[in-house]
CSV table of C-alpha atoms and ligand atoms in Angstrom, one decimal:
chain,number,residue,atom,x,y,z
A,147,MET,CA,-20.5,-67.5,-20.1
A,148,LEU,CA,-20.1,-63.9,-18.9
A,149,SER,CA,-22.7,-61.3,-19.7
A,150,LYS,CA,-21.7,-58.4,-21.9
A,151,ARG,CA,-22.1,-56.1,-18.9
A,152,ALA,CA,-19.7,-58.2,-16.8
A,153,ARG,CA,-17.2,-58.3,-19.7
A,154,ASP,CA,-17.4,-54.6,-20.2
A,155,MET,CA,-16.9,-53.7,-16.6
A,156,ALA,CA,-13.6,-52.0,-15.6
A,157,PRO,CA,-12.1,-53.2,-12.3
A,158,SER,CA,-11.9,-50.5,-9.6
A,159,MET,CA,-8.6,-48.6,-10.2
A,160,THR,CA,-8.4,-47.6,-6.5
A,161,LEU,CA,-8.8,-51.2,-5.3
A,162,GLY,CA,-6.2,-52.3,-7.9
A,163,ILE,CA,-3.7,-49.9,-6.5
A,164,ASN,CA,-4.5,-51.0,-3.0
A,165,ALA,CA,-3.8,-54.7,-4.0
A,166,LYS,CA,-0.4,-53.6,-5.5
A,167,VAL,CA,0.5,-51.7,-2.3
A,168,LYS,CA,-0.4,-54.8,-0.2
A,169,SER,CA,1.8,-57.1,-2.3
A,170,LEU,CA,4.8,-54.7,-2.1
A,171,GLU,CA,4.3,-54.5,1.7
A,172,ALA,CA,4.2,-58.3,1.8
A,173,GLU,CA,7.7,-58.2,0.1
A,174,GLY,CA,8.8,-56.1,3.1
A,175,LYS,CA,8.7,-52.6,1.4
A,176,THR,CA,7.4,-49.6,3.3
A,177,ILE,CA,4.9,-47.7,1.2
A,178,ILE,CA,3.5,-44.3,1.9
A,179,ASP,CA,-0.1,-44.8,0.8
A,180,LEU,CA,-1.9,-41.7,-0.3
A,181,SER,CA,-4.2,-43.6,-2.6
A,182,ILE,CA,-7.0,-44.4,-0.1
A,183,GLY,CA,-10.3,-42.6,0.0
A,184,GLU,CA,-10.8,-43.4,3.6
A,185,PRO,CA,-10.6,-41.1,6.7
A,186,ASP,CA,-7.5,-41.8,8.8
A,187,PHE,CA,-9.6,-41.1,11.9
A,188,LEU,CA,-11.3,-43.8,13.8
A,189,THR,CA,-15.0,-44.5,14.1
A,190,PRO,CA,-16.2,-42.4,17.1
A,191,ASP,CA,-16.5,-44.3,20.4
A,192,VAL,CA,-20.2,-43.4,20.7
A,193,ALA,CA,-20.9,-45.3,17.5
A,194,LYS,CA,-18.8,-48.3,18.5
A,195,GLU,CA,-20.6,-48.5,21.8
A,196,ALA,CA,-24.0,-48.3,20.1
A,197,GLY,CA,-23.0,-51.1,17.8
A,198,LYS,CA,-21.9,-53.3,20.8
A,199,ALA,CA,-25.1,-52.5,22.6
A,200,ALA,CA,-27.2,-53.5,19.5
A,201,ILE,CA,-25.5,-56.9,19.6
A,202,ASP,CA,-26.1,-57.3,23.3
A,203,ASN,CA,-29.7,-56.2,22.9
A,204,ASN,CA,-30.2,-58.9,20.2
A,205,MET,CA,-30.9,-56.3,17.4
A,206,THR,CA,-29.6,-59.0,15.1
A,207,ARG,CA,-32.7,-60.0,13.3
A,208,TYR,CA,-34.3,-58.9,10.0
A,209,GLY,CA,-35.6,-55.3,10.0
A,210,PRO,CA,-37.5,-53.0,7.7
A,211,ALA,CA,-36.3,-53.0,4.1
A,212,SER,CA,-35.8,-49.2,4.0
A,213,GLY,CA,-33.9,-49.1,7.3
A,214,SER,CA,-35.1,-48.8,10.9
A,215,LEU,CA,-37.6,-46.1,11.6
A,216,ALA,CA,-35.3,-44.7,14.4
A,217,LEU,CA,-32.4,-44.2,12.0
A,218,ARG,CA,-34.6,-42.7,9.3
A,219,GLU,CA,-36.0,-40.2,11.8
A,220,THR,CA,-32.4,-39.3,12.8
A,221,ILE,CA,-31.4,-38.8,9.2
A,222,ALA,CA,-34.5,-36.7,8.5
A,223,LYS,CA,-33.6,-34.6,11.5
A,224,LYS,CA,-30.0,-34.2,10.3
A,225,LEU,CA,-31.1,-33.2,6.8
A,226,LYS,CA,-33.5,-30.6,8.3
A,227,GLU,CA,-31.1,-29.1,10.8
A,228,GLU,CA,-27.8,-29.4,8.9
A,229,ASN,CA,-28.9,-29.0,5.3
A,230,GLY,CA,-32.2,-27.0,5.6
A,231,VAL,CA,-34.2,-29.6,3.6
A,232,GLU,CA,-37.3,-31.3,5.0
A,233,TYR,CA,-37.9,-35.0,4.4
A,234,ALA,CA,-40.2,-37.3,6.2
A,235,PRO,CA,-38.6,-40.5,7.6
A,236,THR,CA,-40.6,-42.4,4.9
A,237,ASP,CA,-38.7,-40.4,2.2
A,238,ILE,CA,-35.4,-42.0,3.4
A,239,VAL,CA,-34.0,-45.4,2.4
A,240,VAL,CA,-31.0,-46.6,4.4
A,241,THR,CA,-28.5,-48.5,2.2
A,242,SER,CA,-25.4,-50.6,2.6
A,243,GLY,CA,-23.2,-47.6,1.7
A,244,ALA,CA,-23.5,-44.8,-0.9
A,245,LYS,CA,-22.6,-47.2,-3.7
A,246,HIS,CA,-25.6,-49.3,-3.0
A,247,ALA,CA,-27.7,-46.0,-2.8
A,248,LEU,CA,-26.5,-45.1,-6.3
A,249,THR,CA,-27.2,-48.5,-7.6
A,250,ILE,CA,-30.8,-48.6,-6.5
A,251,ALA,CA,-31.3,-45.0,-7.7
A,252,LEU,CA,-30.0,-45.8,-11.2
A,253,THR,CA,-32.0,-49.1,-11.3
A,254,ALA,CA,-35.1,-47.2,-10.5
A,255,LEU,CA,-34.6,-44.5,-13.1
A,256,LEU,CA,-33.0,-46.2,-16.1
A,257,ASP,CA,-34.4,-48.3,-18.9
A,258,PRO,CA,-31.8,-49.9,-21.2
A,259,GLY,CA,-30.2,-47.3,-23.4
A,260,ASP,CA,-31.2,-44.3,-21.2
A,261,GLU,CA,-28.4,-41.8,-20.8
A,262,VAL,CA,-26.8,-40.3,-17.6
A,263,ILE,CA,-24.6,-37.2,-17.7
A,264,ILE,CA,-21.4,-37.8,-15.8
A,265,PRO,CA,-19.1,-34.8,-15.3
A,266,VAL,CA,-15.4,-35.5,-15.9
A,267,PRO,CA,-13.3,-36.1,-13.8
A,268,TYR,CA,-15.7,-38.5,-12.2
A,269,TRP,CA,-15.6,-40.9,-9.3
A,270,VAL,CA,-14.5,-44.3,-10.6
A,271,SER,CA,-17.7,-46.2,-9.9
A,272,TYR,CA,-20.3,-44.0,-11.6
A,273,PRO,CA,-19.8,-45.1,-15.2
A,274,GLU,CA,-19.6,-48.8,-14.1
A,275,ILE,CA,-22.8,-48.7,-12.1
A,276,VAL,CA,-24.6,-46.9,-14.9
A,277,LYS,CA,-23.4,-49.6,-17.3
A,278,LEU,CA,-24.3,-52.4,-14.9
A,279,VAL,CA,-27.9,-51.3,-14.9
A,280,GLU,CA,-27.8,-51.0,-18.8
A,281,GLY,CA,-27.7,-47.2,-18.9
A,282,VAL,CA,-25.3,-45.2,-21.1
A,283,PRO,CA,-22.8,-42.8,-19.4
A,284,VAL,CA,-22.4,-39.5,-21.3
A,285,PHE,CA,-19.2,-37.8,-20.3
A,286,VAL,CA,-19.0,-34.0,-20.1
A,287,LYS,CA,-15.5,-32.7,-19.5
A,288,GLY,CA,-14.9,-29.9,-17.0
A,289,LYS,CA,-12.1,-27.4,-17.6
A,290,LYS,CA,-9.2,-27.1,-15.2
A,291,GLU,CA,-9.3,-23.3,-15.4
A,292,LYS,CA,-12.8,-23.4,-14.1
A,293,ASP,CA,-12.0,-25.8,-11.3
A,294,PHE,CA,-13.6,-28.6,-13.3
A,295,LYS,CA,-17.1,-27.2,-12.5
A,296,LEU,CA,-19.6,-27.3,-15.3
A,297,THR,CA,-22.2,-24.8,-16.4
A,298,PHE,CA,-25.5,-25.6,-18.0
A,299,GLU,CA,-24.2,-24.2,-21.3
A,300,GLU,CA,-21.5,-26.8,-21.3
A,301,VAL,CA,-23.9,-29.6,-20.5
A,302,ALA,CA,-26.7,-28.6,-22.9
A,303,PRO,CA,-25.1,-30.0,-26.1
A,304,TYR,CA,-24.9,-33.5,-24.5
A,305,LEU,CA,-28.6,-33.7,-23.6
A,306,SER,CA,-30.8,-35.9,-25.7
A,307,GLU,CA,-34.3,-37.4,-25.6
A,308,LYS,CA,-32.7,-40.3,-23.7
A,309,THR,CA,-31.1,-38.2,-21.0
A,310,LYS,CA,-32.7,-39.2,-17.7
A,311,ALA,CA,-30.3,-37.9,-15.0
A,312,ILE,CA,-27.0,-36.2,-14.1
A,313,ILE,CA,-24.7,-37.3,-11.3
A,314,LEU,CA,-23.3,-34.4,-9.3
A,315,THR,CA,-20.6,-35.0,-6.8
A,316,ASN,CA,-20.5,-32.1,-4.4
A,317,PRO,CA,-17.8,-31.8,-3.1
A,318,SER,CA,-16.0,-33.7,-5.9
A,319,ASN,CA,-13.9,-36.8,-5.7
A,320,PRO,CA,-11.3,-36.6,-7.3
A,321,THR,CA,-10.9,-32.8,-7.7
A,322,GLY,CA,-12.2,-31.4,-4.4
A,323,ALA,CA,-14.2,-28.8,-6.3
A,324,VAL,CA,-17.3,-27.6,-4.5
A,325,TYR,CA,-20.4,-26.1,-6.3
A,326,PHE,CA,-21.5,-23.2,-4.1
A,327,LYS,CA,-25.0,-21.9,-4.1
A,328,ASP,CA,-25.0,-19.7,-7.2
A,329,GLU,CA,-23.1,-22.1,-9.4
A,330,LEU,CA,-25.3,-25.0,-8.3
A,331,GLU,CA,-28.5,-23.1,-9.0
A,332,ALA,CA,-27.3,-21.9,-12.4
A,333,LEU,CA,-26.5,-25.5,-13.4
A,334,VAL,CA,-29.4,-27.3,-12.0
A,335,VAL,CA,-32.5,-25.0,-12.5
A,336,PRO,CA,-32.5,-25.4,-16.4
A,337,LEU,CA,-31.7,-29.2,-16.1
A,338,VAL,CA,-34.7,-29.7,-13.8
A,339,GLU,CA,-36.8,-27.6,-16.2
A,340,LYS,CA,-35.9,-30.1,-18.9
A,341,GLY,CA,-37.1,-32.9,-16.6
A,342,LEU,CA,-33.7,-34.4,-15.6
A,343,MET,CA,-33.3,-36.1,-12.3
A,344,ILE,CA,-30.3,-34.9,-10.2
A,345,LEU,CA,-28.4,-37.7,-8.4
A,346,SER,CA,-26.6,-35.6,-5.8
A,347,ASP,CA,-23.8,-37.5,-4.2
A,348,GLU,CA,-23.1,-35.4,-1.1
A,349,ILE,CA,-20.9,-37.9,0.8
A,350,TYR,CA,-18.1,-35.3,1.3
A,351,GLU,CA,-20.5,-32.5,2.5
A,352,ARG,CA,-18.8,-32.2,5.9
A,353,GLN,CA,-15.4,-31.7,4.3
A,354,VAL,CA,-15.8,-28.2,2.9
A,355,TYR,CA,-13.1,-25.7,3.8
A,356,ASP,CA,-13.7,-22.4,2.0
A,357,GLY,CA,-17.4,-21.7,2.2
A,358,ASP,CA,-20.8,-23.1,3.1
A,359,PHE,CA,-22.0,-26.4,1.7
A,360,VAL,CA,-25.4,-26.2,0.0
A,361,SER,CA,-27.4,-29.4,-0.5
A,362,VAL,CA,-29.0,-29.2,-4.0
A,363,ALA,CA,-32.4,-30.3,-2.6
A,364,SER,CA,-32.6,-27.2,-0.4
A,365,LEU,CA,-32.6,-24.8,-3.4
A,366,SER,CA,-36.3,-25.1,-4.2
A,367,PRO,CA,-39.3,-27.5,-4.0
A,368,GLU,CA,-39.1,-28.2,-7.7
A,369,ILE,CA,-35.4,-29.1,-7.5
A,370,LYS,CA,-36.1,-31.2,-4.4
A,371,ALA,CA,-38.8,-33.1,-6.3
A,372,HIS,CA,-36.2,-33.9,-9.0
A,373,THR,CA,-33.4,-34.9,-6.7
A,374,ILE,CA,-32.2,-38.2,-5.3
A,375,LEU,CA,-29.9,-37.1,-2.5
A,376,ILE,CA,-27.2,-39.6,-1.7
A,377,ASN,CA,-25.1,-39.5,1.4
A,378,GLY,CA,-23.6,-41.8,4.0
A,379,LEU,CA,-21.5,-42.2,7.1
A,380,SER,CA,-18.3,-43.6,5.4
A,381,LYS,CA,-16.5,-40.3,5.1
A,382,SER,CA,-18.3,-38.0,7.5
A,383,ALA,CA,-18.2,-40.3,10.5
A,384,ALA,CA,-15.1,-42.4,9.6
A,385,MET,CA,-17.4,-45.5,9.2
A,386,THR,CA,-16.3,-47.0,5.9
A,387,GLY,CA,-16.5,-50.6,7.0
A,388,TRP,CA,-19.9,-50.3,8.7
A,389,ARG,CA,-21.4,-49.8,5.2
A,390,ILE,CA,-24.2,-47.3,5.9
A,391,GLY,CA,-25.5,-44.8,3.3
A,392,TYR,CA,-28.9,-43.4,2.4
A,393,THR,CA,-31.1,-41.9,-0.2
A,394,ALA,CA,-33.6,-39.1,0.4
A,395,THR,CA,-36.2,-38.3,-2.3
A,396,GLU,CA,-39.9,-37.8,-2.8
A,397,PRO,CA,-42.1,-40.5,-1.2
A,398,LYS,CA,-43.3,-42.5,-4.3
A,399,LEU,CA,-39.8,-42.9,-5.5
A,400,ALA,CA,-38.5,-43.7,-2.0
A,401,LYS,CA,-41.0,-46.6,-1.9
A,402,VAL,CA,-39.6,-47.9,-5.2
A,403,LEU,CA,-36.0,-47.6,-4.0
A,404,GLY,CA,-36.9,-49.5,-0.8
A,405,ASP,CA,-38.6,-52.2,-2.8
A,406,ILE,CA,-35.5,-52.6,-5.1
A,407,SER,CA,-33.2,-52.7,-2.1
A,408,SER,CA,-35.4,-55.3,-0.3
A,409,HIS,CA,-34.8,-57.7,-3.2
A,410,LEU,CA,-31.0,-57.0,-3.3
A,411,VAL,CA,-29.9,-56.9,0.3
A,412,SER,CA,-33.1,-57.0,2.4
A,413,HIS,CA,-31.7,-54.1,4.4
A,414,PRO,CA,-28.3,-53.0,5.7
A,415,SER,CA,-26.9,-54.6,8.9
A,416,THR,CA,-29.1,-53.8,11.9
A,417,VAL,CA,-26.0,-53.4,14.1
A,418,SER,CA,-24.4,-50.9,11.7
A,419,GLN,CA,-27.7,-48.9,11.6
A,420,GLU,CA,-27.6,-48.5,15.4
A,421,ALA,CA,-24.0,-47.4,15.3
A,422,ALA,CA,-24.8,-44.9,12.5
A,423,ARG,CA,-27.7,-43.5,14.4
A,424,ALA,CA,-25.4,-42.8,17.4
A,425,ALA,CA,-22.8,-41.2,15.2
A,426,LEU,CA,-25.3,-38.9,13.5
A,427,GLU,CA,-26.7,-37.8,16.8
A,428,SER,CA,-23.4,-36.9,18.2
A,429,ALA,CA,-20.8,-36.3,15.5
A,430,GLN,CA,-20.6,-32.5,15.6
A,431,PRO,CA,-17.6,-31.9,17.9
A,432,ASP,CA,-15.5,-34.6,16.2
A,433,MET,CA,-16.5,-33.3,12.8
A,434,LYS,CA,-15.2,-29.8,13.5
A,435,HIS,CA,-11.8,-31.2,14.7
A,436,ARG,CA,-11.5,-33.5,11.7
A,437,ARG,CA,-12.3,-30.7,9.3
A,438,GLU,CA,-9.6,-28.5,10.8
A,439,LYS,CA,-7.1,-31.2,10.5
A,440,TYR,CA,-8.0,-31.8,6.8
A,441,LYS,CA,-7.8,-28.1,6.1
A,442,GLU,CA,-4.3,-27.9,7.7
A,443,ARG,CA,-3.1,-30.7,5.5
A,444,ARG,CA,-4.6,-29.3,2.4
A,445,ASP,CA,-3.0,-25.9,3.0
A,446,TYR,CA,0.4,-27.5,3.7
A,447,ILE,CA,0.2,-29.4,0.4
A,448,LEU,CA,-0.9,-26.4,-1.7
A,449,ASP,CA,2.0,-24.4,-0.2
A,450,PHE,CA,4.5,-27.2,-0.8
A,451,LEU,CA,3.4,-27.7,-4.4
A,452,LYS,CA,4.4,-24.1,-5.3
A,453,ASP,CA,8.0,-25.3,-5.2
A,454,VAL,CA,7.6,-28.5,-7.1
A,455,PRO,CA,8.5,-28.1,-10.8
A,456,GLY,CA,6.0,-29.1,-13.4
A,457,ILE,CA,3.0,-29.9,-11.1
A,458,GLY,CA,-0.1,-27.9,-11.2
A,459,CYS,CA,-3.3,-28.3,-9.3
A,460,VAL,CA,-6.6,-26.6,-8.6
A,461,ALA,CA,-7.0,-25.6,-5.0
A,462,PRO,CA,-9.6,-28.1,-3.6
A,463,GLU,CA,-12.4,-26.5,-1.7
A,464,GLY,CA,-13.5,-29.7,-0.1
A,465,ALA,CA,-13.2,-33.5,0.2
A,466,PHE,CA,-9.7,-34.8,1.0
A,467,TYR,CA,-8.0,-35.1,-2.3
A,468,VAL,CA,-5.7,-33.0,-4.4
A,469,PHE,CA,-5.8,-33.6,-8.2
A,470,LEU,CA,-2.2,-33.1,-9.5
A,471,ASP,CA,-1.7,-32.0,-13.0
A,472,ILE,CA,1.3,-33.8,-14.4
A,473,SER,CA,0.8,-33.0,-18.1
A,474,SER,CA,4.1,-31.1,-18.2
A,475,VAL,CA,6.0,-34.5,-18.2
A,476,ARG,CA,3.8,-36.1,-21.0
A,477,ASP,CA,6.6,-35.7,-23.6
A,478,LYS,CA,9.3,-37.1,-21.3
A,479,VAL,CA,7.3,-40.1,-20.0
A,480,LYS,CA,6.5,-41.9,-23.1
A,481,ALA,CA,3.7,-44.2,-22.3
A,482,GLU,CA,0.2,-45.1,-23.5
A,483,SER,CA,-1.2,-43.9,-20.2
A,484,LEU,CA,0.8,-41.0,-18.6
A,485,SER,CA,-0.9,-41.3,-15.2
A,486,LEU,CA,-0.6,-45.1,-15.0
A,487,GLN,CA,3.1,-44.9,-15.8
A,488,VAL,CA,3.9,-42.0,-13.4
A,489,CYS,CA,2.0,-43.8,-10.6
A,490,GLU,CA,3.9,-47.0,-11.3
A,491,ASP,CA,7.2,-45.1,-11.2
A,492,LEU,CA,6.3,-43.4,-8.0
A,493,LEU,CA,5.3,-46.7,-6.4
A,494,ASP,CA,8.3,-48.8,-7.7
A,495,LYS,CA,11.0,-46.2,-7.4
A,496,HIS,CA,9.9,-43.9,-4.6
A,497,GLN,CA,7.4,-46.1,-2.6
A,498,VAL,CA,4.6,-43.6,-2.8
A,499,ALA,CA,1.1,-44.7,-3.8
A,500,LEU,CA,-1.3,-42.3,-5.6
A,501,VAL,CA,-4.2,-43.1,-8.0
A,502,PRO,CA,-3.8,-42.6,-11.7
A,503,GLY,CA,-6.1,-40.0,-13.1
A,504,ILE,CA,-7.1,-42.3,-16.0
A,505,GLY,CA,-9.4,-44.0,-13.5
A,506,PHE,CA,-11.3,-40.8,-13.2
A,507,GLY,CA,-11.3,-40.0,-16.9
A,508,ALA,CA,-8.4,-37.6,-16.7
A,509,ASP,CA,-5.0,-39.1,-17.7
A,510,ASP,CA,-3.1,-35.9,-17.2
A,511,PHE,CA,-3.6,-36.1,-13.4
A,512,LEU,CA,-2.9,-38.1,-10.3
A,513,ARG,CA,-5.1,-38.2,-7.2
A,514,LEU,CA,-3.4,-37.6,-3.9
A,515,SER,CA,-5.5,-38.4,-0.8
A,516,TYR,CA,-4.6,-36.3,2.3
A,517,ALA,CA,-6.6,-38.6,4.6
A,518,ALA,CA,-3.2,-39.5,6.1
A,519,SER,CA,-0.8,-38.3,8.8
A,520,MET,CA,1.1,-35.1,8.3
A,521,ASP,CA,4.4,-37.0,8.5
A,522,ASP,CA,3.4,-39.3,5.7
A,523,ILE,CA,2.1,-36.4,3.6
A,524,LYS,CA,5.4,-34.5,4.1
A,525,GLU,CA,7.6,-37.4,3.2
A,526,ALA,CA,5.4,-38.3,0.2
A,527,LEU,CA,5.6,-34.8,-1.1
A,528,ALA,CA,9.4,-34.7,-0.7
A,529,ARG,CA,9.6,-37.9,-2.8
A,530,ILE,CA,7.1,-36.5,-5.5
A,531,LYS,CA,9.3,-33.4,-5.7
A,532,ILE,CA,12.4,-35.5,-6.4
A,533,TYR,CA,10.5,-37.5,-9.1
A,534,MET,CA,9.3,-34.3,-10.8
A,535,GLU,CA,12.8,-32.7,-10.6
A,536,GLN,CA,14.3,-35.8,-12.3
A,537,ALA,CA,11.5,-35.9,-14.9
A,538,GLN,CA,12.1,-32.3,-16.1
B,90,PLP,C1,-17.9,-39.6,-4.4
B,90,PLP,C2,-18.1,-40.9,-3.7
B,90,PLP,N1,-19.3,-41.4,-3.6
B,90,PLP,C3,-19.6,-42.6,-3.0
B,90,PLP,C4,-18.6,-43.3,-2.4
B,90,PLP,C5,-18.9,-44.6,-1.7
B,90,PLP,O1,-19.2,-44.5,-0.4
B,90,PLP,P1,-19.7,-45.7,0.5
B,90,PLP,O2,-18.5,-46.2,1.3
B,90,PLP,O3,-20.8,-45.1,1.3
B,90,PLP,O4,-20.2,-46.8,-0.4
B,90,PLP,C6,-17.3,-42.8,-2.4
B,90,PLP,C7,-16.2,-43.6,-1.8
B,90,PLP,O5,-15.0,-43.4,-2.1
B,90,PLP,C8,-17.0,-41.6,-3.1
B,90,PLP,O6,-15.8,-41.1,-3.2
């Protein structure tokens, strides 16, 4: 009775690991969990207070499909001041998280069989969302030597009459790579000339450690007209459970996105919208502190890994992940999926949870999240080192 789309859908690898961690914990085991893509910081008090006030003020009824005007104004202000790109509040659609934003964007753009370029490694949900709306993911592999960043020349052979869009994740989950201004321009300008839409997932924009983040829409009016900017509060304001994301794009498309969203969810929670507004208006000091903490952890990890035999990685410039290259043990670990097997061994024998790279389209790798305490990171790295020494 299931549709082909439902049958073809891969379950979320990250949520699968999470379930296994929970069941081991229920058996009484203590797991160091570095599999989660969720800030270890708490939602700022100012956002919590605004959420409580929204309830007390009875902001608990239906609201506008594209989100409250007040929040859309705040988002437009943020995009102008922080990203140097001008949108009117009516160009913004507030969504129930960035996943929902991606879903309405792809629903608006794709007819069945239309193709979407997805750089590899990719965030786990992109191919599944593309397939759910009857599009076809076209994978283009990045090279580790080039920090997994693609050039137009590498993408060009994969373009066809059916290519509608490319999904760019900047900074990247899982690699932490960041496209800086020149790289971004060189990739995107010829794609836009060919009429492609850029779905720019900028959810980790505030976690950039080695340079200035550039929002693709700020590069030129032509690029902006071909961009659906996707962002949200989950990572930047530690508000994963509140489920607030947004799209910004040109007005006609924004209207369509709002209409699609209205049929799917009506609108995101009014209480969460008020909390998100408060967070966006006040997040700056918190943000700086958090970025410093993440950078400290990243630097510690990179330093530690120099002494771990057989592990390679590209130094991440942003987000809160390190993508560990474990290809050196492929011959020793005889398994259909190297990354699944190593993750299983690390979890069962060393009680450390990471995510297998196969979920991101890169089986030679494991994703380690450093959105965790320094103590946990240190202990997990010590155990990973023991595993790698034994595997040599
Ligand atoms: C690259 C990327 N985009 C989008 C999301 C989803 O964010 P949200 O919680 O806003 O749906 C995630 C979450 O892990 C992510 O890593």
